[in-house]
PDB file of C-alpha atoms in Angstrom:
ATOM      1  CA  UNK A  12      49.231 -95.923 101.796  1.00 47.00           C
ATOM      2  CA  UNK A  13      47.156 -99.235 100.718  1.00 49.00           C
ATOM      3  CA  UNK A  14      48.645-101.116  97.135  1.00 50.00           C
ATOM      4  CA  UNK A  15      45.525-100.632  95.517  1.00 49.00           C
ATOM      5  CA  UNK A  16      45.801 -96.682  96.354  1.00 49.00           C
ATOM      6  CA  UNK A  17      49.305 -96.464  94.944  1.00 52.00           C
ATOM      7  CA  UNK A  18      47.966 -98.386  92.089  1.00 52.00           C
ATOM      8  CA  UNK A  19      45.717 -95.552  91.595  1.00 54.00           C
ATOM      9  CA  UNK A  20      48.187 -92.420  91.608  1.00 61.00           C
ATOM     10  CA  UNK A  21      50.301 -94.036  88.946  1.00 61.00           C
ATOM     11  CA  UNK A  22      47.421 -93.976  86.955  1.00 61.00           C
ATOM     12  CA  UNK A  23      47.086 -90.844  86.942  1.00 61.00           C
ATOM     13  CA  UNK A  24      50.588 -90.432  85.727  1.00 61.00           C
ATOM     14  CA  UNK A  25      50.204 -92.084  82.107  1.00 58.00           C
ATOM     15  CA  UNK A  26      47.218 -89.908  81.565  1.00 65.00           C
ATOM     16  CA  UNK A  27      49.467 -86.646  80.228  1.00 63.00           C
ATOM     17  CA  UNK A  28      51.223 -89.256  78.168  1.00 56.00           C
ATOM     18  CA  UNK A  29      47.880 -90.375  76.930  1.00 59.00           C
ATOM     19  CA  UNK A  30      46.610 -86.700  75.677  1.00 61.00           C
ATOM     20  CA  UNK A  31      50.019 -86.051  74.322  1.00 58.00           C
ATOM     21  CA  UNK A  32      49.387 -88.919  71.968  1.00 62.00           C
ATOM     22  CA  UNK A  33      46.351 -88.592  70.807  1.00 63.00           C
ATOM     23  CA  UNK A  34      47.363 -84.658  69.596  1.00 57.00           C
ATOM     24  CA  UNK A  35      50.185 -86.251  68.048  1.00 60.00           C
ATOM     25  CA  UNK A  36      48.084 -88.507  66.649  1.00 56.00           C
ATOM     26  CA  UNK A  37      45.398 -86.319  65.456  1.00 62.00           C
ATOM     27  CA  UNK A  38      48.030 -84.132  64.316  1.00 54.00           C
ATOM     28  CA  UNK A  39      49.385 -86.620  62.340  1.00 59.00           C
ATOM     29  CA  UNK A  40      45.794 -87.170  60.932  1.00 63.00           C
ATOM     30  CA  UNK A  41      45.860 -83.129  59.866  1.00 64.00           C
ATOM     31  CA  UNK A  42      49.386 -83.162  58.382  1.00 62.00           C
ATOM     32  CA  UNK A  43      48.533 -86.534  56.606  1.00 71.00           C
ATOM     33  CA  UNK A  44      44.638 -84.443  55.338  1.00 70.00           C
ATOM     34  CA  UNK A  45      47.107 -81.715  54.089  1.00 69.00           C
ATOM     35  CA  UNK A  46      49.744 -83.895  52.282  1.00 72.00           C
ATOM     36  CA  UNK A  47      46.941 -85.169  50.187  1.00 76.00           C
ATOM     37  CA  UNK A  48      44.356 -82.216  49.674  1.00 75.00           C
ATOM     38  CA  UNK A  49      48.151 -80.687  47.892  1.00 75.00           C
ATOM     39  CA  UNK A  50      49.021 -83.368  45.980  1.00 79.00           C
ATOM     40  CA  UNK A  51      45.354 -83.373  44.541  1.00 80.00           C
ATOM     41  CA  UNK A  52      45.597 -79.634  44.039  1.00 78.00           C
ATOM     42  CA  UNK A  53      48.950 -80.323  41.970  1.00 81.00           C
ATOM     43  CA  UNK A  54      46.715 -82.868  39.652  1.00 82.00           C
ATOM     44  CA  UNK A  55      43.805 -80.475  39.290  1.00 85.00           C
ATOM     45  CA  UNK A  56      46.151 -77.633  38.246  1.00 81.00           C
ATOM     46  CA  UNK A  57      47.825 -79.592  36.096  1.00 86.00           C
ATOM     47  CA  UNK A  58      44.390 -80.820  34.685  1.00 88.00           C
ATOM     48  CA  UNK A  59      43.406 -77.294  33.958  1.00 86.00           C
ATOM     49  CA  UNK A  60      46.753 -76.121  32.465  1.00 86.00           C
ATOM     50  CA  UNK A  61      46.297 -78.967  29.801  1.00 89.00           C
ATOM     51  CA  UNK A  62      42.659 -77.585  29.697  1.00 90.00           C
ATOM     52  CA  UNK A  63      44.112 -74.202  28.858  1.00 84.00           C
ATOM     53  CA  UNK A  64      46.568 -75.038  26.029  1.00 88.00           C
ATOM     54  CA  UNK A  65      49.620 -75.809  27.983  1.00 88.00           C
ATOM     55  CA  UNK A  66      52.241 -78.603  27.834  1.00 92.00           C
ATOM     56  CA  UNK A  67      53.007 -80.167  31.339  1.00 92.00           C
ATOM     57  CA  UNK A  68      54.692 -82.824  32.410  1.00 93.00           C
ATOM     58  CA  UNK A  69      56.071 -83.819  35.762  1.00 92.00           C
ATOM     59  CA  UNK A  70      57.972 -87.066  37.219  1.00 92.00           C
ATOM     60  CA  UNK A  71      56.959 -88.627  40.854  1.00 90.00           C
ATOM     61  CA  UNK A  72      55.009 -86.547  43.315  1.00 86.00           C
ATOM     62  CA  UNK A  73      56.612 -87.247  46.949  1.00 86.00           C
ATOM     63  CA  UNK A  74      55.334 -85.723  50.289  1.00 78.00           C
ATOM     64  CA  UNK A  75      57.470 -85.031  52.979  1.00 78.00           C
ATOM     65  CA  UNK A  76      57.948 -82.635  55.882  1.00 69.00           C
ATOM     66  CA  UNK A  77      56.073 -83.795  58.956  1.00 70.00           C
ATOM     67  CA  UNK A  78      55.707 -83.016  61.244  1.00 66.00           C
ATOM     68  CA  UNK A  79      56.916 -78.630  61.060  1.00 68.00           C
ATOM     69  CA  UNK A  80      55.422 -78.222  57.521  1.00 72.00           C
ATOM     70  CA  UNK A  81      53.650 -80.054  54.553  1.00 79.00           C
ATOM     71  CA  UNK A  82      56.132 -80.586  51.430  1.00 82.00           C
ATOM     72  CA  UNK A  83      54.968 -81.759  48.499  1.00 86.00           C
ATOM     73  CA  UNK A  84      58.364 -82.241  45.997  1.00 88.00           C
ATOM     74  CA  UNK A  85      57.545 -83.035  42.330  1.00 91.00           C
ATOM     75  CA  UNK A  86      60.467 -84.586  39.944  1.00 94.00           C
ATOM     76  CA  UNK A  87      61.238 -83.220  36.578  1.00 94.00           C
ATOM     77  CA  UNK A  88      58.755 -80.452  36.765  1.00 92.00           C
ATOM     78  CA  UNK A  89      57.835 -78.778  32.832  1.00 94.00           C
ATOM     79  CA  UNK A  90      55.551 -76.650  31.558  1.00 93.00           C
ATOM     80  CA  UNK A  91      55.370 -74.958  27.956  1.00 92.00           C
ATOM     81  CA  UNK A  92      53.166 -72.508  26.186  1.00 89.00           C
ATOM     82  CA  UNK A  93      53.753 -73.604  22.464  1.00 86.00           C
ATOM     83  CA  UNK A  94      56.705 -72.037  21.531  1.00 84.00           C
ATOM     84  CA  UNK A  95      55.823 -68.986  23.614  1.00 86.00           C
ATOM     85  CA  UNK A  96      57.901 -69.682  26.296  1.00 89.00           C
ATOM     86  CA  UNK A  97      58.837 -72.983  28.472  1.00 92.00           C
ATOM     87  CA  UNK A  98      60.719 -73.564  31.425  1.00 93.00           C
ATOM     88  CA  UNK A  99      61.623 -77.238  32.965  1.00 94.00           C
ATOM     89  CA  UNK A 100      63.681 -77.484  36.178  1.00 93.00           C
ATOM     90  CA  UNK A 101      65.156 -80.608  38.360  1.00 95.00           C
ATOM     91  CA  UNK A 102      62.511 -80.310  41.594  1.00 94.00           C
ATOM     92  CA  UNK A 103      59.681 -78.203  42.099  1.00 92.00           C
ATOM     93  CA  UNK A 104      58.839 -78.141  46.139  1.00 90.00           C
ATOM     94  CA  UNK A 105      55.217 -76.738  47.395  1.00 86.00           C
ATOM     95  CA  UNK A 106      55.173 -75.986  51.000  1.00 86.00           C
ATOM     96  CA  UNK A 107      52.195 -74.969  53.880  1.00 80.00           C
ATOM     97  CA  UNK A 108      51.517 -75.204  57.448  1.00 75.00           C
ATOM     98  CA  UNK A 109      49.286 -78.269  58.495  1.00 70.00           C
ATOM     99  CA  UNK A 110      46.719 -75.913  59.157  1.00 68.00           C
ATOM    100  CA  UNK A 111      46.816 -72.978  57.145  1.00 71.00           C
ATOM    101  CA  UNK A 112      46.510 -73.637  53.328  1.00 71.00           C
ATOM    102  CA  UNK A 113      45.878 -70.211  52.434  1.00 80.00           C
ATOM    103  CA  UNK A 114      49.578 -69.995  51.880  1.00 84.00           C
ATOM    104  CA  UNK A 115      51.678 -71.928  49.411  1.00 85.00           C
ATOM    105  CA  UNK A 116      55.584 -71.572  48.880  1.00 88.00           C
ATOM    106  CA  UNK A 117      57.305 -72.682  45.542  1.00 90.00           C
ATOM    107  CA  UNK A 118      60.961 -73.718  45.220  1.00 92.00           C
ATOM    108  CA  UNK A 119      62.622 -74.685  42.262  1.00 93.00           C
ATOM    109  CA  UNK A 120      65.504 -76.419  42.839  1.00 91.00           C
ATOM    110  CA  UNK A 121      68.546 -77.842  41.051  1.00 93.00           C
ATOM    111  CA  UNK A 122      69.542 -76.784  37.274  1.00 94.00           C
ATOM    112  CA  UNK A 123      66.733 -75.015  35.363  1.00 93.00           C
ATOM    113  CA  UNK A 124      66.425 -74.411  31.719  1.00 94.00           C
ATOM    114  CA  UNK A 125      63.899 -71.592  30.433  1.00 91.00           C
ATOM    115  CA  UNK A 126      63.056 -70.295  26.910  1.00 92.00           C
ATOM    116  CA  UNK A 127      61.101 -67.149  26.365  1.00 87.00           C
ATOM    117  CA  UNK A 128      60.303 -66.810  21.633  1.00 84.00           C
ATOM    118  CA  UNK A 129      62.717 -63.636  21.134  1.00 78.00           C
ATOM    119  CA  UNK A 130      65.417 -64.636  24.288  1.00 84.00           C
ATOM    120  CA  UNK A 131      66.489 -68.012  23.242  1.00 89.00           C
ATOM    121  CA  UNK A 132      67.408 -70.807  25.519  1.00 92.00           C
ATOM    122  CA  UNK A 133      68.930 -70.416  28.843  1.00 94.00           C
ATOM    123  CA  UNK A 134      70.209 -72.709  31.706  1.00 95.00           C
ATOM    124  CA  UNK A 135      71.141 -71.999  34.811  1.00 94.00           C
ATOM    125  CA  UNK A 136      70.379 -71.837  38.702  1.00 94.00           C
ATOM    126  CA  UNK A 137      69.836 -70.569  42.163  1.00 94.00           C
ATOM    127  CA  UNK A 138      71.254 -70.764  45.734  1.00 94.00           C
ATOM    128  CA  UNK A 139      67.603 -69.185  47.375  1.00 94.00           C
ATOM    129  CA  UNK A 140      64.897 -68.945  44.307  1.00 93.00           C
ATOM    130  CA  UNK A 141      61.200 -69.211  46.478  1.00 93.00           C
ATOM    131  CA  UNK A 142      57.617 -67.717  45.497  1.00 93.00           C
ATOM    132  CA  UNK A 143      54.523 -67.498  47.168  1.00 92.00           C
ATOM    133  CA  UNK A 144      51.220 -66.640  46.804  1.00 89.00           C
ATOM    134  CA  UNK A 145      48.482 -66.537  49.790  1.00 89.00           C
ATOM    135  CA  UNK A 146      44.991 -65.394  50.352  1.00 87.00           C
ATOM    136  CA  UNK A 147      45.055 -61.787  51.763  1.00 85.00           C
ATOM    137  CA  UNK A 148      42.175 -60.611  53.826  1.00 84.00           C
ATOM    138  CA  UNK A 149      42.181 -56.314  52.111  1.00 88.00           C
ATOM    139  CA  UNK A 150      43.665 -57.115  48.895  1.00 89.00           C
ATOM    140  CA  UNK A 151      42.423 -61.136  47.767  1.00 89.00           C
ATOM    141  CA  UNK A 152      46.002 -62.241  47.422  1.00 91.00           C
ATOM    142  CA  UNK A 153      49.614 -60.961  47.406  1.00 94.00           C
ATOM    143  CA  UNK A 154      52.232 -62.730  45.273  1.00 94.00           C
ATOM    144  CA  UNK A 155      56.049 -62.784  46.090  1.00 95.00           C
ATOM    145  CA  UNK A 156      59.352 -63.720  44.912  1.00 94.00           C
ATOM    146  CA  UNK A 157      62.911 -63.974  46.298  1.00 96.00           C
ATOM    147  CA  UNK A 158      66.181 -64.496  44.372  1.00 94.00           C
ATOM    148  CA  UNK A 159      69.414 -64.534  45.784  1.00 96.00           C
ATOM    149  CA  UNK A 160      72.382 -66.127  43.747  1.00 96.00           C
ATOM    150  CA  UNK A 161      71.260 -66.525  40.584  1.00 95.00           C
ATOM    151  CA  UNK A 162      73.371 -67.232  37.393  1.00 96.00           C
ATOM    152  CA  UNK A 163      72.023 -68.189  33.890  1.00 95.00           C
ATOM    153  CA  UNK A 164      73.496 -68.733  31.000  1.00 95.00           C
ATOM    154  CA  UNK A 165      72.321 -68.289  27.175  1.00 93.00           C
ATOM    155  CA  UNK A 166      73.039 -71.583  25.229  1.00 92.00           C
ATOM    156  CA  UNK A 167      73.271 -70.178  22.059  1.00 90.00           C
ATOM    157  CA  UNK A 168      76.117 -67.651  22.420  1.00 90.00           C
ATOM    158  CA  UNK A 169      77.310 -67.809  26.005  1.00 91.00           C
ATOM    159  CA  UNK A 170      75.494 -64.547  27.134  1.00 91.00           C
ATOM    160  CA  UNK A 171      74.749 -64.701  31.089  1.00 94.00           C
ATOM    161  CA  UNK A 172      72.410 -62.759  33.539  1.00 94.00           C
ATOM    162  CA  UNK A 173      73.745 -62.708  37.102  1.00 96.00           C
ATOM    163  CA  UNK A 174      71.614 -61.909  40.130  1.00 96.00           C
ATOM    164  CA  UNK A 175      72.912 -61.258  43.622  1.00 97.00           C
ATOM    165  CA  UNK A 176      69.310 -60.501  45.093  1.00 97.00           C
ATOM    166  CA  UNK A 177      65.963 -59.579  43.625  1.00 96.00           C
ATOM    167  CA  UNK A 178      63.202 -59.563  45.489  1.00 97.00           C
ATOM    168  CA  UNK A 179      59.144 -58.535  45.193  1.00 96.00           C
ATOM    169  CA  UNK A 180      55.990 -58.288  45.920  1.00 95.00           C
ATOM    170  CA  UNK A 181      53.134 -57.634  43.284  1.00 95.00           C
ATOM    171  CA  UNK A 182      49.394 -57.594  44.742  1.00 96.00           C
ATOM    172  CA  UNK A 183      45.767 -55.871  44.205  1.00 95.00           C
ATOM    173  CA  UNK A 184      45.695 -52.360  45.678  1.00 95.00           C
ATOM    174  CA  UNK A 185      43.625 -52.128  49.057  1.00 93.00           C
ATOM    175  CA  UNK A 186      41.410 -49.182  47.586  1.00 91.00           C
ATOM    176  CA  UNK A 187      40.874 -50.774  44.002  1.00 93.00           C
ATOM    177  CA  UNK A 188      41.857 -54.452  43.136  1.00 92.00           C
ATOM    178  CA  UNK A 189      41.534 -53.870  38.964  1.00 94.00           C
ATOM    179  CA  UNK A 190      44.740 -52.144  40.508  1.00 96.00           C
ATOM    180  CA  UNK A 191      47.839 -54.336  40.619  1.00 95.00           C
ATOM    181  CA  UNK A 192      50.822 -52.825  43.173  1.00 96.00           C
ATOM    182  CA  UNK A 193      54.273 -53.922  42.243  1.00 96.00           C
ATOM    183  CA  UNK A 194      57.331 -53.333  44.802  1.00 97.00           C
ATOM    184  CA  UNK A 195      60.859 -55.028  43.794  1.00 96.00           C
ATOM    185  CA  UNK A 196      64.349 -54.401  45.107  1.00 97.00           C
ATOM    186  CA  UNK A 197      67.514 -55.487  43.631  1.00 96.00           C
ATOM    187  CA  UNK A 198      71.490 -55.509  43.928  1.00 97.00           C
ATOM    188  CA  UNK A 199      73.903 -56.635  41.836  1.00 96.00           C
ATOM    189  CA  UNK A 200      72.282 -57.309  38.601  1.00 94.00           C
ATOM    190  CA  UNK A 201      74.991 -58.059  35.839  1.00 93.00           C
ATOM    191  CA  UNK A 202      74.461 -58.649  31.867  1.00 90.00           C
ATOM    192  CA  UNK A 203      77.188 -59.899  29.660  1.00 89.00           C
ATOM    193  CA  UNK A 204      76.221 -59.913  25.960  1.00 85.00           C
ATOM    194  CA  UNK A 205      78.705 -59.871  22.970  1.00 82.00           C
ATOM    195  CA  UNK A 206      81.317 -58.363  25.026  1.00 78.00           C
ATOM    196  CA  UNK A 207      79.198 -55.826  26.357  1.00 79.00           C
ATOM    197  CA  UNK A 208      78.751 -55.799  30.090  1.00 83.00           C
ATOM    198  CA  UNK A 209      75.909 -53.917  31.687  1.00 84.00           C
ATOM    199  CA  UNK A 210      75.896 -53.677  35.639  1.00 89.00           C
ATOM    200  CA  UNK A 211      73.132 -52.270  37.581  1.00 92.00           C
ATOM    201  CA  UNK A 212      74.296 -52.006  41.393  1.00 95.00           C
ATOM    202  CA  UNK A 213      70.471 -51.534  43.065  1.00 96.00           C
ATOM    203  CA  UNK A 214      67.172 -51.010  41.836  1.00 96.00           C
ATOM    204  CA  UNK A 215      64.066 -49.848  43.865  1.00 97.00           C
ATOM    205  CA  UNK A 216      60.847 -49.376  42.354  1.00 96.00           C
ATOM    206  CA  UNK A 217      57.191 -49.219  43.706  1.00 97.00           C
ATOM    207  CA  UNK A 218      54.518 -49.150  40.781  1.00 97.00           C
ATOM    208  CA  UNK A 219      50.556 -49.309  40.591  1.00 97.00           C
ATOM    209  CA  UNK A 220      49.051 -50.513  37.105  1.00 96.00           C
ATOM    210  CA  UNK A 221      45.499 -49.306  36.641  1.00 96.00           C
ATOM    211  CA  UNK A 222      42.784 -51.266  34.964  1.00 95.00           C
ATOM    212  CA  UNK A 223      44.274 -54.566  34.665  1.00 94.00           C
ATOM    213  CA  UNK A 224      40.739 -56.015  33.653  1.00 93.00           C
ATOM    214  CA  UNK A 225      41.791 -55.658  30.351  1.00 92.00           C
ATOM    215  CA  UNK A 226      44.659 -56.898  29.833  1.00 88.00           C
ATOM    216  CA  UNK A 227      43.372 -60.256  29.285  1.00 80.00           C
ATOM    217  CA  UNK A 228      40.861 -59.139  26.416  1.00 76.00           C
ATOM    218  CA  UNK A 229      41.897 -59.406  22.978  1.00 81.00           C
ATOM    219  CA  UNK A 230      44.013 -56.877  21.803  1.00 88.00           C
ATOM    220  CA  UNK A 231      44.910 -55.846  25.719  1.00 91.00           C
ATOM    221  CA  UNK A 232      47.049 -52.795  24.492  1.00 93.00           C
ATOM    222  CA  UNK A 233      43.908 -51.159  22.897  1.00 94.00           C
ATOM    223  CA  UNK A 234      41.573 -52.116  25.157  1.00 94.00           C
ATOM    224  CA  UNK A 235      43.380 -50.782  27.942  1.00 94.00           C
ATOM    225  CA  UNK A 236      44.597 -47.574  26.581  1.00 94.00           C
ATOM    226  CA  UNK A 237      40.959 -46.404  25.964  1.00 94.00           C
ATOM    227  CA  UNK A 238      39.836 -47.516  29.554  1.00 94.00           C
ATOM    228  CA  UNK A 239      42.557 -45.046  31.075  1.00 95.00           C
ATOM    229  CA  UNK A 240      44.789 -47.231  32.190  1.00 95.00           C
ATOM    230  CA  UNK A 241      47.997 -46.016  33.592  1.00 96.00           C
ATOM    231  CA  UNK A 242      51.375 -47.209  34.998  1.00 96.00           C
ATOM    232  CA  UNK A 243      51.951 -45.009  38.354  1.00 97.00           C
ATOM    233  CA  UNK A 244      55.934 -44.633  39.339  1.00 97.00           C
ATOM    234  CA  UNK A 245      55.559 -43.902  43.107  1.00 96.00           C
ATOM    235  CA  UNK A 246      59.151 -44.389  43.251  1.00 96.00           C
ATOM    236  CA  UNK A 247      62.033 -45.640  41.220  1.00 96.00           C
ATOM    237  CA  UNK A 248      65.866 -45.755  42.372  1.00 96.00           C
ATOM    238  CA  UNK A 249      68.210 -47.178  39.749  1.00 94.00           C
ATOM    239  CA  UNK A 250      71.970 -46.663  40.979  1.00 95.00           C
ATOM    240  CA  UNK A 251      74.780 -47.597  38.310  1.00 91.00           C
ATOM    241  CA  UNK A 252      78.229 -46.925  39.611  1.00 88.00           C
ATOM    242  CA  UNK A 253      78.488 -43.244  41.109  1.00 88.00           C
ATOM    243  CA  UNK A 254      75.599 -42.458  38.832  1.00 91.00           C
ATOM    244  CA  UNK A 255      72.001 -42.378  40.434  1.00 94.00           C
ATOM    245  CA  UNK A 256      68.628 -41.993  38.568  1.00 94.00           C
ATOM    246  CA  UNK A 257      65.182 -41.166  40.505  1.00 96.00           C
ATOM    247  CA  UNK A 258      61.914 -40.599  38.870  1.00 96.00           C
ATOM    248  CA  UNK A 259      58.353 -40.439  39.927  1.00 97.00           C
ATOM    249  CA  UNK A 260      55.458 -39.672  37.805  1.00 96.00           C
ATOM    250  CA  UNK A 261      52.585 -41.368  35.341  1.00 97.00           C
ATOM    251  CA  UNK A 262      52.586 -42.887  31.997  1.00 96.00           C
ATOM    252  CA  UNK A 263      49.966 -44.104  29.051  1.00 97.00           C
ATOM    253  CA  UNK A 264      49.999 -45.256  26.019  1.00 96.00           C
ATOM    254  CA  UNK A 265      49.267 -42.480  22.581  1.00 95.00           C
ATOM    255  CA  UNK A 266      47.317 -43.441  20.272  1.00 94.00           C
ATOM    256  CA  UNK A 267      49.852 -45.820  18.301  1.00 95.00           C
ATOM    257  CA  UNK A 268      50.600 -47.658  21.685  1.00 95.00           C
ATOM    258  CA  UNK A 269      54.013 -46.070  22.211  1.00 96.00           C
ATOM    259  CA  UNK A 270      54.810 -44.912  26.035  1.00 96.00           C
ATOM    260  CA  UNK A 271      53.319 -41.635  26.603  1.00 97.00           C
ATOM    261  CA  UNK A 272      54.050 -38.769  29.540  1.00 96.00           C
ATOM    262  CA  UNK A 273      55.970 -37.047  31.974  1.00 94.00           C
ATOM    263  CA  UNK A 274      58.299 -38.526  34.457  1.00 96.00           C
ATOM    264  CA  UNK A 275      60.051 -36.114  36.735  1.00 96.00           C
ATOM    265  CA  UNK A 276      63.260 -37.176  37.620  1.00 94.00           C
ATOM    266  CA  UNK A 277      66.460 -36.170  39.111  1.00 94.00           C
ATOM    267  CA  UNK A 278      70.147 -37.488  37.842  1.00 91.00           C
ATOM    268  CA  UNK A 279      73.337 -37.625  39.358  1.00 92.00           C
ATOM    269  CA  UNK A 280      76.232 -38.311  36.624  1.00 89.00           C
ATOM    270  CA  UNK A 281      73.818 -38.900  33.597  1.00 88.00           C
ATOM    271  CA  UNK A 282      76.407 -40.143  31.394  1.00 86.00           C
ATOM    272  CA  UNK A 283      76.519 -42.747  33.021  1.00 86.00           C
ATOM    273  CA  UNK A 284      73.190 -43.777  32.615  1.00 85.00           C
ATOM    274  CA  UNK A 285      72.750 -43.400  29.253  1.00 84.00           C
ATOM    275  CA  UNK A 286      75.608 -45.312  28.411  1.00 83.00           C
ATOM    276  CA  UNK A 287      74.416 -47.953  30.482  1.00 82.00           C
ATOM    277  CA  UNK A 288      71.373 -47.695  28.135  1.00 81.00           C
ATOM    278  CA  UNK A 289      73.236 -48.158  24.940  1.00 82.00           C
ATOM    279  CA  UNK A 290      75.391 -51.348  26.238  1.00 76.00           C
ATOM    280  CA  UNK A 291      71.248 -52.497  27.686  1.00 74.00           C
ATOM    281  CA  UNK A 292      70.470 -52.180  23.565  1.00 75.00           C
ATOM    282  CA  UNK A 293      67.712 -49.241  24.646  1.00 79.00           C
ATOM    283  CA  UNK A 294      69.811 -46.674  22.486  1.00 81.00           C
ATOM    284  CA  UNK A 295      72.393 -47.050  19.747  1.00 83.00           C
ATOM    285  CA  UNK A 296      75.872 -46.001  21.459  1.00 83.00           C
ATOM    286  CA  UNK A 297      76.224 -43.571  18.720  1.00 86.00           C
ATOM    287  CA  UNK A 298      72.931 -41.812  20.498  1.00 85.00           C
ATOM    288  CA  UNK A 299      74.470 -42.443  24.113  1.00 85.00           C
ATOM    289  CA  UNK A 300      77.412 -40.779  23.768  1.00 86.00           C
ATOM    290  CA  UNK A 301      75.878 -37.659  22.008  1.00 88.00           C
ATOM    291  CA  UNK A 302      73.261 -37.688  24.714  1.00 87.00           C
ATOM    292  CA  UNK A 303      76.165 -38.473  27.463  1.00 87.00           C
ATOM    293  CA  UNK A 304      77.869 -35.160  26.591  1.00 88.00           C
ATOM    294  CA  UNK A 305      74.450 -32.858  26.123  1.00 88.00           C
ATOM    295  CA  UNK A 306      73.342 -34.415  29.718  1.00 88.00           C
ATOM    296  CA  UNK A 307      76.724 -34.056  31.731  1.00 87.00           C
ATOM    297  CA  UNK A 308      76.871 -29.779  30.201  1.00 87.00           C
ATOM    298  CA  UNK A 309      73.696 -29.981  31.124  1.00 88.00           C
ATOM    299  CA  UNK A 310      74.309 -31.354  35.120  1.00 87.00           C
ATOM    300  CA  UNK A 311      77.572 -28.900  35.142  1.00 85.00           C
ATOM    301  CA  UNK A 312      74.976 -25.822  35.136  1.00 83.00           C
ATOM    302  CA  UNK A 313      73.310 -26.967  37.688  1.00 81.00           C
ATOM    303  CA  UNK A 314      75.536 -28.015  40.019  1.00 80.00           C
ATOM    304  CA  UNK A 315      76.794 -31.826  38.941  1.00 79.00           C
ATOM    305  CA  UNK A 316      72.630 -33.357  39.252  1.00 87.00           C
ATOM    306  CA  UNK A 317      69.661 -32.570  36.744  1.00 91.00           C
ATOM    307  CA  UNK A 318      66.265 -32.085  38.068  1.00 92.00           C
ATOM    308  CA  UNK A 319      64.170 -32.273  34.607  1.00 92.00           C
ATOM    309  CA  UNK A 320      61.020 -34.177  33.524  1.00 94.00           C
ATOM    310  CA  UNK A 321      61.454 -37.191  31.192  1.00 94.00           C
ATOM    311  CA  UNK A 322      59.307 -36.432  28.366  1.00 96.00           C
ATOM    312  CA  UNK A 323      57.985 -39.342  26.392  1.00 95.00           C
ATOM    313  CA  UNK A 324      56.652 -38.680  23.656  1.00 94.00           C
ATOM    314  CA  UNK A 325      56.354 -39.754  19.674  1.00 93.00           C
ATOM    315  CA  UNK A 326      58.142 -42.762  20.551  1.00 93.00           C
ATOM    316  CA  UNK A 327      61.624 -41.423  22.190  1.00 93.00           C
ATOM    317  CA  UNK A 328      62.196 -40.508  25.685  1.00 92.00           C
ATOM    318  CA  UNK A 329      63.953 -37.338  25.794  1.00 92.00           C
ATOM    319  CA  UNK A 330      65.361 -35.133  29.085  1.00 91.00           C
ATOM    320  CA  UNK A 331      65.467 -31.213  27.899  1.00 87.00           C
ATOM    321  CA  UNK A 332      65.551 -31.711  24.491  1.00 89.00           C
ATOM    322  CA  UNK A 333      68.470 -34.506  24.808  1.00 89.00           C
ATOM    323  CA  UNK A 334      67.313 -38.318  23.222  1.00 89.00           C
ATOM    324  CA  UNK A 335      68.045 -40.823  25.952  1.00 88.00           C
ATOM    325  CA  UNK A 336      66.013 -43.859  24.724  1.00 88.00           C
ATOM    326  CA  UNK A 337      64.130 -44.960  20.976  1.00 89.00           C
ATOM    327  CA  UNK A 338      60.759 -46.376  22.747  1.00 92.00           C
ATOM    328  CA  UNK A 339      58.636 -49.621  21.472  1.00 92.00           C
ATOM    329  CA  UNK A 340      55.283 -49.946  20.897  1.00 93.00           C
ATOM    330  CA  UNK A 341      53.291 -51.926  23.092  1.00 91.00           C
ATOM    331  CA  UNK A 342      51.422 -54.743  21.716  1.00 81.00           C
TER     332      UNK A 342
END
């Protein structure tokens, strides 16, 4: 083979590397474009929220994640709505794939503080805290949240909330996008307040809220009620110790905006359920003790489990004529 022939052959060896370099450069440019677009979107969102009357502050905005994903990290994020609620964190990371900005993942990091009017100021952190919002071909959009090993403490009195696992997804229904569907599952949720402890070993629920387009109107509860809005419970299960509560049914609002309707329920060890409701402040402890005794007797006469509707009427919830909760009107 001639010298010129060997030279031509060697040049061919460089072609794959040249192609790879071009592809890598193009991918880097795509990543850079996506990162810039995400940063622009953050600034635009901040401007929109401020225009809507919210208070939004943040520190430095940084970009990272190359080559596998786009990441925008916001230092010292804070958002508040007057005296209604506020949240502040050490960092907030926004993640997306460079070739698909239709799904964003939000991950607050470090110590966090939040306050809701009437609930006090809380602080804490979570080992796993992720939320995402994505476009969906059939439902329009979908929101998901994962919370793991979270611990919160109320600053004023030391009340605490601990969550081992909480997973939920929220999206419009496929058949009617004015109906929102929520699926939720949680494990080992513990609340301690005023030396009283409430432990929810597990919870699973699948519900749908209809006529949600009326909830953004003034006098939202009245508008939603008049439009025939309903909360449809496809399935609900809670476990507290050896007590199990299963339910399904439909709830509406009465003329005074109290929850109203019949929910079919199966209850094992009902006394533990109403005692937990008493500890949570849904019913007085005196009423909880009386309800526990009545429901236990009812369960004993039916094989240890109650299968009966929970009647929501006139501001109270009752099973077989026994009050298990005081209801509050929806504002």
